[in-house]
Amino acid sequence: MRYPDDAEPVITLTSGPVNAYPDVLRGLGRTVLYDYDPAFQAFYEKVVEKAQEAMRLSTRPVILHGEPVLGLEAAAASLITPDDTVLNLASGVYGKGFGYWAKRYSLNLLEIETAYNEAIDPQAVRDMLARHPEVTVVCVCHHDTPSGTINPIDEIGAVVAEHGAYLIVDAVSSFGGMKTHPDECRADIYITGPNKCLGAPPGLTMAGISDRAWAKMKANPAAPRASMLSILDWETAWSRTEPFPFTPSVAEMNGLDVALDLYLAEGPEAVWARHALTAKATRAGIRAMGLELWAAREAIASPTTTAFRTPEGIDEAKLRHEVRARYGVVFSSGRGETLGRLTRIGHMGPTAQPIYAVTALAALAGALNAIGFKADPGAGVGAAMAEIDAVG
Ligand SMILES: *Cc1c(COP(=O)(O)O)cnc(C)c1O
């Protein structure tokens, strides 16, 4: 075994967290300022402004100081009340999981659940809302990462807006890697973070909040305050003249600042294009090696993660272990329902580079052959290169 389990791998091609950009790692090493130092307060305000620019948001986003699960749970706790009827849209493990949080705050929960290799149909949402005019909150996960599938949130958002319900969107693993912004999908709460496509470590949530979501949260007597789960506590913290409710994660803010600079300087369209091309090349290689994509249709396959079905007779954990032990390459497993049934190759932030599709496919082919599934590495790599070179 060339790469033992207790030594660092060569490259992490997972669906997050991913290794941060080198500049972000250097940013994490900046001076840790006292949070009430005027220089830090001014810096914090600037980072929030950059986040607003990156999110193309009409309101000021909120930074919460924990990885995005904090933001998702806080959204459910702050926005949903026992008087709400919630429609949860579940096309995968994260979408389904949000329903459990929603149910903690309102027992009136409806759900549309698809197969976990499918996507939510906006027409099904329209029909459901027509049958249930009482729905006041809709929740959807944009990229259900454990499936590598994308839901059409802009279309779903338009349907929800027509109905008048509030919309909560989990865009943790799509924002920054493809065209998605809170205003475009008419989200009332849009949760994302630095630890997927922005190429920074896990530790923060970025939340887009609409004016009417602020109003609804303020009117909710049970919305957390003086709590790690509070969104309301942070409403004015962006301003250099207002206090923080508690100490922000100073080093993580330093990292986020660099990640946002990199994203804006490269140009969002260019960043999305390299995510899309890396995924497209990977999908072509997967198919050329006789493997099957997990996503039911190419159109719903994620540009930030490629999931393929575990071949008959292959042990998925053994496959990933072989890839790591032989080549030092790390892939992600499925989760929950998809665990053991698929393997995921991430294309996020610094790993969203087309040539890494080649790395992933070569390692995958070698490992498959070693454990008894015949895969032609030349076919996989050739198909990927054809996609890459077609773009020039
Ligand atoms: C990564 C991710 C999160 C953050 O949660 P973890 O499971 O702790 O990584 C939330 N939602 C989605 C869709 C994600 O991909």
Coordinates of C-alpha atoms and ligand atoms in Angstrom, one line a residue:
M1 CA 0.0 0.0 0.0
R2 CA 1.6 3.2 -1.2
Y3 CA -0.7 5.6 0.8
P4 CA -1.4 4.3 4.3
D5 CA -4.7 5.5 6.0
D6 CA -2.8 7.4 8.6
A7 CA -0.8 9.5 6.2
E8 CA -2.2 12.5 4.2
P9 CA -3.6 11.7 0.8
V10 CA -2.2 13.3 -2.4
I11 CA -5.4 15.0 -3.4
T12 CA -8.9 15.3 -2.0
L13 CA -11.6 15.1 -4.7
T14 CA -14.6 15.0 -2.4
S15 CA -17.8 16.8 -2.4
G16 CA -16.7 18.9 0.6
P17 CA -15.0 19.9 2.6
V18 CA -12.3 20.3 0.0
N19 CA -8.8 21.6 0.5
A20 CA -8.8 25.4 0.5
Y21 CA -7.1 27.5 -2.1
P22 CA -3.5 28.2 -1.0
D23 CA -4.3 32.0 -0.8
V24 CA -7.1 31.2 1.6
L25 CA -4.8 29.1 3.7
R26 CA -2.4 32.0 3.9
G27 CA -5.4 34.3 4.8
L28 CA -6.2 32.1 7.7
G29 CA -2.8 32.9 9.0
R30 CA -3.4 36.6 9.2
T31 CA -3.4 38.4 12.5
V32 CA -6.2 37.4 14.8
L33 CA -7.6 40.9 15.7
Y34 CA -9.6 41.6 18.8
D35 CA -13.2 41.6 17.7
Y36 CA -13.9 45.1 19.1
D37 CA -10.8 46.6 17.5
P38 CA -12.1 49.2 15.0
A39 CA -9.9 47.7 12.3
F40 CA -11.7 44.3 12.8
Q41 CA -15.1 46.0 12.9
A42 CA -14.4 47.8 9.6
F43 CA -13.0 44.6 8.1
Y44 CA -16.1 42.6 9.1
E45 CA -18.4 45.1 7.4
K46 CA -16.3 44.9 4.2
V47 CA -16.4 41.1 4.2
V48 CA -20.2 41.2 4.5
E49 CA -20.3 43.7 1.6
K50 CA -18.2 41.3 -0.5
A51 CA -20.5 38.4 0.4
Q52 CA -23.5 40.5 -0.7
E53 CA -21.8 41.3 -4.0
A54 CA -20.9 37.6 -4.6
M55 CA -24.4 36.6 -3.7
R56 CA -25.9 39.3 -5.9
L57 CA -28.2 40.0 -3.1
S58 CA -30.5 43.0 -2.6
T59 CA -30.4 42.8 1.2
R60 CA -27.4 42.4 3.5
P61 CA -26.4 38.8 4.1
V62 CA -25.7 37.5 7.6
I63 CA -22.7 35.5 8.6
L64 CA -23.3 32.9 11.3
H65 CA -20.3 31.4 13.1
G66 CA -20.6 27.7 12.5
E67 CA -20.6 25.6 9.4
P68 CA -23.8 25.7 7.3
V69 CA -25.8 23.1 9.3
L70 CA -26.0 25.8 11.9
G71 CA -27.6 28.1 9.3
L72 CA -30.0 25.5 8.2
E73 CA -31.1 24.6 11.7
A74 CA -31.3 28.3 12.6
A75 CA -33.5 29.0 9.6
A76 CA -36.0 26.4 10.6
A77 CA -35.9 27.5 14.3
S78 CA -36.3 31.2 13.4
L79 CA -38.8 31.2 10.5
I80 CA -41.1 28.3 11.2
T81 CA -43.9 28.6 13.8
P82 CA -46.6 26.1 15.0
D83 CA -49.1 28.1 12.9
D84 CA -47.2 27.5 9.7
T85 CA -47.9 24.7 7.2
V86 CA -44.6 23.6 5.7
L87 CA -44.1 21.9 2.4
N88 CA -40.8 20.1 2.3
L89 CA -39.3 19.1 -1.0
A90 CA -37.1 16.0 -0.7
S91 CA -35.1 14.6 -3.6
G92 CA -32.3 13.4 -1.4
V93 CA -30.8 13.0 2.1
Y94 CA -30.4 16.8 2.8
G95 CA -33.8 17.7 1.5
K96 CA -35.4 14.9 3.6
G97 CA -33.3 15.9 6.6
F98 CA -34.6 19.5 6.5
G99 CA -38.1 18.1 7.0
Y100 CA -37.0 16.7 10.5
W101 CA -35.9 20.2 11.5
A102 CA -39.1 21.8 10.1
K103 CA -41.2 19.3 12.1
R104 CA -39.6 20.4 15.3
Y105 CA -41.2 23.8 14.9
S106 CA -44.5 22.9 13.1
L107 CA -46.4 19.7 13.2
N108 CA -48.1 20.6 9.9
L109 CA -45.7 19.1 7.5
L110 CA -46.4 18.1 3.9
E111 CA -43.8 16.6 1.7
I112 CA -43.0 15.8 -1.9
E113 CA -40.5 13.1 -2.1
T114 CA -38.9 11.8 -5.3
A115 CA -36.5 8.9 -5.9
Y116 CA -33.1 10.0 -4.7
N117 CA -31.7 10.0 -8.3
E118 CA -34.4 12.3 -9.5
A119 CA -35.3 16.0 -9.1
I120 CA -38.4 17.9 -7.9
D121 CA -40.8 18.8 -10.7
P122 CA -42.0 22.5 -10.4
Q123 CA -45.4 21.4 -11.7
A124 CA -45.7 18.9 -8.8
V125 CA -45.1 21.8 -6.5
R126 CA -47.7 23.9 -8.3
D127 CA -50.2 21.1 -8.0
M128 CA -49.5 20.5 -4.3
L129 CA -49.8 24.2 -3.5
A130 CA -53.1 24.4 -5.4
R131 CA -54.4 21.5 -3.3
H132 CA -53.0 23.0 -0.1
P133 CA -53.6 26.8 -0.1
E134 CA -52.7 26.7 3.7
V135 CA -49.0 26.1 2.9
T136 CA -47.0 29.1 4.3
V137 CA -43.4 27.8 4.1
V138 CA -41.6 25.8 1.4
C139 CA -38.2 24.2 1.9
V140 CA -35.9 22.9 -0.8
C141 CA -32.3 21.7 -1.2
H142 CA -30.7 23.0 -4.4
H143 CA -27.9 20.5 -4.9
D144 CA -28.7 17.4 -2.9
T145 CA -25.0 16.5 -2.5
P146 CA -25.3 12.8 -1.4
S147 CA -27.0 12.2 -4.8
G148 CA -25.2 14.7 -7.0
T149 CA -28.5 16.0 -8.4
I150 CA -29.8 19.5 -8.9
N151 CA -33.3 20.8 -8.3
P152 CA -34.7 23.6 -10.5
I153 CA -34.9 26.2 -7.7
D154 CA -35.5 29.2 -9.9
E155 CA -38.6 27.6 -11.3
I156 CA -39.7 26.3 -7.9
G157 CA -39.1 29.7 -6.4
A158 CA -41.3 31.3 -9.0
V159 CA -44.1 28.9 -8.2
V160 CA -43.7 29.5 -4.5
A161 CA -43.6 33.3 -4.9
E162 CA -46.9 33.1 -6.9
H163 CA -48.5 31.2 -4.0
G164 CA -47.1 33.7 -1.5
A165 CA -45.3 31.2 0.8
Y166 CA -41.8 31.8 2.3
L167 CA -39.0 29.8 0.7
I168 CA -36.0 28.3 2.5
V169 CA -33.2 27.2 0.2
D170 CA -30.2 25.0 1.0
A171 CA -27.6 26.1 -1.6
V172 CA -24.6 25.0 0.4
S173 CA -22.9 22.9 -2.2
S174 CA -24.0 24.8 -5.3
F175 CA -23.5 28.5 -4.6
G176 CA -20.1 29.6 -6.1
G177 CA -20.0 26.6 -8.4
M178 CA -22.9 27.3 -10.7
K179 CA -25.3 30.2 -11.4
T180 CA -27.4 30.4 -8.3
H181 CA -28.3 33.5 -6.2
P182 CA -30.9 34.1 -3.6
D183 CA -32.8 36.8 -5.4
E184 CA -33.0 34.8 -8.6
C185 CA -34.8 31.9 -6.8
R186 CA -36.9 34.4 -4.7
A187 CA -35.5 32.8 -1.5
D188 CA -36.6 34.2 1.8
I189 CA -33.7 32.4 3.6
Y190 CA -30.9 31.1 1.4
I191 CA -28.2 29.2 3.2
T192 CA -24.7 28.6 1.9
G193 CA -21.1 28.6 3.1
P194 CA -17.5 28.9 2.3
N195 CA -16.6 25.2 2.6
K196 CA -17.8 23.8 -0.7
C197 CA -17.4 25.8 -4.0
L198 CA -15.7 28.8 -2.5
G199 CA -12.7 26.7 -1.5
A200 CA -12.4 27.8 2.2
P201 CA -12.6 25.6 5.3
P202 CA -15.8 24.7 7.1
G203 CA -16.7 27.1 10.0
L204 CA -19.1 29.7 8.7
T205 CA -22.6 30.1 7.3
M206 CA -23.6 32.8 4.7
A207 CA -27.3 33.5 4.8
G208 CA -29.4 35.6 2.4
I209 CA -32.5 36.9 4.2
S210 CA -35.4 38.8 2.6
D211 CA -37.0 41.8 4.3
R212 CA -40.2 39.9 4.8
A213 CA -38.3 36.9 6.4
W214 CA -36.8 39.4 8.9
A215 CA -40.3 40.6 9.7
K216 CA -41.6 37.1 10.2
M217 CA -38.7 36.1 12.4
K218 CA -39.1 39.2 14.6
A219 CA -42.8 38.4 14.9
N220 CA -42.0 34.9 16.1
P221 CA -41.7 34.9 19.9
A222 CA -40.0 31.5 19.8
A223 CA -37.3 32.6 17.3
P224 CA -33.9 32.0 19.1
R225 CA -32.3 35.0 20.7
A226 CA -29.2 35.0 22.9
S227 CA -28.4 31.7 21.4
M228 CA -25.9 30.1 19.0
L229 CA -29.0 29.3 16.9
S230 CA -30.1 32.9 16.6
I231 CA -30.2 34.7 13.3
L232 CA -31.9 37.8 14.8
D233 CA -29.0 38.4 17.2
W234 CA -26.8 39.0 14.1
E235 CA -29.1 41.4 12.2
T236 CA -27.0 44.5 12.7
A237 CA -23.6 42.9 13.4
W238 CA -22.4 43.7 9.9
S239 CA -22.2 47.4 10.8
R240 CA -18.9 48.6 12.2
T241 CA -20.8 50.7 14.8
E242 CA -22.9 47.8 16.2
P243 CA -21.8 45.2 18.7
F244 CA -21.4 41.4 18.0
P245 CA -23.6 39.2 20.0
F246 CA -20.6 37.0 20.8
T247 CA -17.1 36.6 19.4
P248 CA -17.1 36.0 15.7
S249 CA -14.7 33.4 14.2
V250 CA -12.0 35.8 13.4
A251 CA -9.7 33.5 11.5
E252 CA -12.5 32.0 9.4
M253 CA -13.5 35.6 8.5
N254 CA -10.0 36.1 7.3
G255 CA -10.3 33.0 5.1
L256 CA -13.7 34.0 3.8
D257 CA -12.4 37.4 2.8
V258 CA -9.7 35.8 0.6
A259 CA -12.1 33.3 -0.8
L260 CA -14.6 36.0 -1.9
D261 CA -11.7 38.1 -3.4
L262 CA -10.6 35.1 -5.4
Y263 CA -14.1 34.3 -6.6
L264 CA -14.9 37.9 -7.6
A265 CA -11.5 38.5 -9.2
E266 CA -11.6 35.3 -11.4
G267 CA -15.1 36.2 -12.3
P268 CA -18.1 34.1 -11.2
E269 CA -18.9 33.1 -14.8
A270 CA -15.4 31.8 -15.3
V271 CA -15.6 29.9 -12.0
W272 CA -18.9 28.3 -12.9
A273 CA -17.5 27.3 -16.3
R274 CA -14.6 25.4 -14.9
H275 CA -16.9 23.6 -12.5
A276 CA -19.3 22.7 -15.4
L277 CA -16.5 21.5 -17.7
T278 CA -14.8 19.4 -15.0
A279 CA -18.1 17.7 -14.2
K280 CA -18.9 17.2 -17.9
A281 CA -15.5 15.6 -18.6
T282 CA -15.9 13.4 -15.5
R283 CA -19.4 12.2 -16.7
A284 CA -18.1 11.4 -20.1
G285 CA -15.3 9.3 -18.7
I286 CA -17.6 7.5 -16.2
R287 CA -19.8 6.4 -19.1
A288 CA -16.9 5.5 -21.4
M289 CA -15.6 3.1 -18.7
G290 CA -19.0 1.3 -18.6
L291 CA -20.2 2.8 -15.4
E292 CA -23.6 4.3 -14.8
L293 CA -24.3 7.9 -13.6
W294 CA -26.4 8.0 -10.5
A295 CA -28.5 10.9 -11.8
A296 CA -31.5 9.6 -13.7
R297 CA -30.8 12.3 -16.5
E298 CA -27.7 14.2 -17.5
A299 CA -29.8 17.4 -17.2
I300 CA -30.1 17.1 -13.5
A301 CA -26.4 15.9 -12.9
S302 CA -24.6 18.4 -10.7
P303 CA -21.7 20.5 -12.0
T304 CA -20.1 20.4 -8.6
T305 CA -20.3 16.6 -7.8
T306 CA -20.4 13.6 -10.0
A307 CA -22.1 10.5 -8.5
F308 CA -21.9 7.1 -10.2
R309 CA -23.7 3.9 -9.3
T310 CA -21.7 1.2 -7.5
P311 CA -21.3 -1.6 -10.0
E312 CA -23.0 -5.0 -9.2
G313 CA -20.8 -7.1 -7.0
I314 CA -18.5 -4.2 -6.0
D315 CA -18.1 -3.1 -2.3
E316 CA -18.3 0.7 -2.5
A317 CA -16.2 1.2 0.7
K318 CA -13.5 -1.1 -0.7
L319 CA -13.5 0.8 -4.0
R320 CA -12.8 4.1 -2.3
H321 CA -10.2 2.6 -0.1
E322 CA -8.4 1.1 -3.1
V323 CA -8.4 4.5 -4.8
R324 CA -6.9 6.1 -1.8
A325 CA -4.4 3.4 -0.9
R326 CA -3.1 3.0 -4.5
Y327 CA -3.1 6.5 -5.7
G328 CA -3.6 8.8 -2.7
V329 CA -6.9 10.1 -4.1
V330 CA -10.0 10.6 -1.9
F331 CA -13.6 10.4 -3.1
S332 CA -16.8 10.8 -1.1
S333 CA -19.2 8.0 -0.3
G334 CA -23.0 8.3 -0.4
R335 CA -24.8 9.2 2.8
G336 CA -27.9 7.7 4.5
E337 CA -30.0 6.2 1.7
T338 CA -27.3 6.5 -0.9
L339 CA -24.5 5.1 1.3
G340 CA -22.9 2.0 -0.4
R341 CA -24.9 2.6 -3.6
L342 CA -22.8 5.3 -5.2
T343 CA -19.4 7.0 -5.1
R344 CA -19.0 10.8 -5.5
I345 CA -16.2 12.7 -7.2
G346 CA -16.3 16.4 -6.1
H347 CA -15.5 19.3 -8.4
M348 CA -15.5 22.2 -5.9
G349 CA -13.4 25.3 -5.6
P350 CA -9.7 24.5 -6.2
T351 CA -10.6 20.9 -7.4
A352 CA -13.0 22.2 -10.1
Q353 CA -10.2 22.1 -12.7
P354 CA -10.8 19.9 -15.8
I355 CA -7.5 18.1 -15.5
Y356 CA -8.6 16.7 -12.2
A357 CA -11.3 14.8 -14.1
V358 CA -8.5 12.9 -15.7
T359 CA -6.8 12.2 -12.3
A360 CA -10.0 11.0 -10.9
L361 CA -10.9 8.7 -13.8
A362 CA -7.4 7.2 -14.0
A363 CA -7.4 6.4 -10.3
L364 CA -10.9 5.0 -10.5
A365 CA -10.1 2.8 -13.4
G366 CA -7.0 1.4 -11.7
A367 CA -8.8 0.7 -8.5
L368 CA -11.8 -0.9 -10.2
N369 CA -9.5 -3.3 -12.1
A370 CA -7.7 -4.2 -8.9
I371 CA -10.9 -5.2 -7.2
G372 CA -12.4 -7.2 -10.1
F373 CA -14.4 -4.8 -12.3
K374 CA -12.9 -4.4 -15.8
A375 CA -12.6 -0.7 -16.6
D376 CA -10.6 0.7 -19.5
P377 CA -8.6 3.7 -18.2
G378 CA -7.7 4.8 -21.8
A379 CA -11.4 5.0 -22.7
G380 CA -12.3 7.0 -19.6
V381 CA -9.4 9.4 -19.9
G382 CA -9.8 9.7 -23.6
A383 CA -13.5 10.6 -23.3
A384 CA -12.7 13.2 -20.6
M385 CA -9.9 14.7 -22.7
A386 CA -12.2 15.0 -25.7
E387 CA -14.7 17.1 -23.7
I388 CA -11.9 19.3 -22.3
D389 CA -10.3 19.8 -25.7
A390 CA -13.6 20.5 -27.4
V391 CA -13.7 23.7 -25.5
G392 CA -10.2 24.6 -26.5
Ligands
LIG1 C1 -22.1 20.2 2.9 C2 -23.6 20.5 2.9 C3 -24.2 21.0 4.1 C4 -23.4 21.3 5.3 O1 -23.4 20.2 6.1 P1 -22.4 19.0 6.4 O2 -23.3 17.8 6.2 O3 -22.1 19.2 7.8 O4 -21.2 19.1 5.5 C5 -25.5 21.3 4.0 N1 -26.3 21.1 2.9 C6 -25.7 20.6 1.8 C7 -26.6 20.4 0.6 C8 -24.4 20.3 1.8 O5 -23.8 19.8 0.7

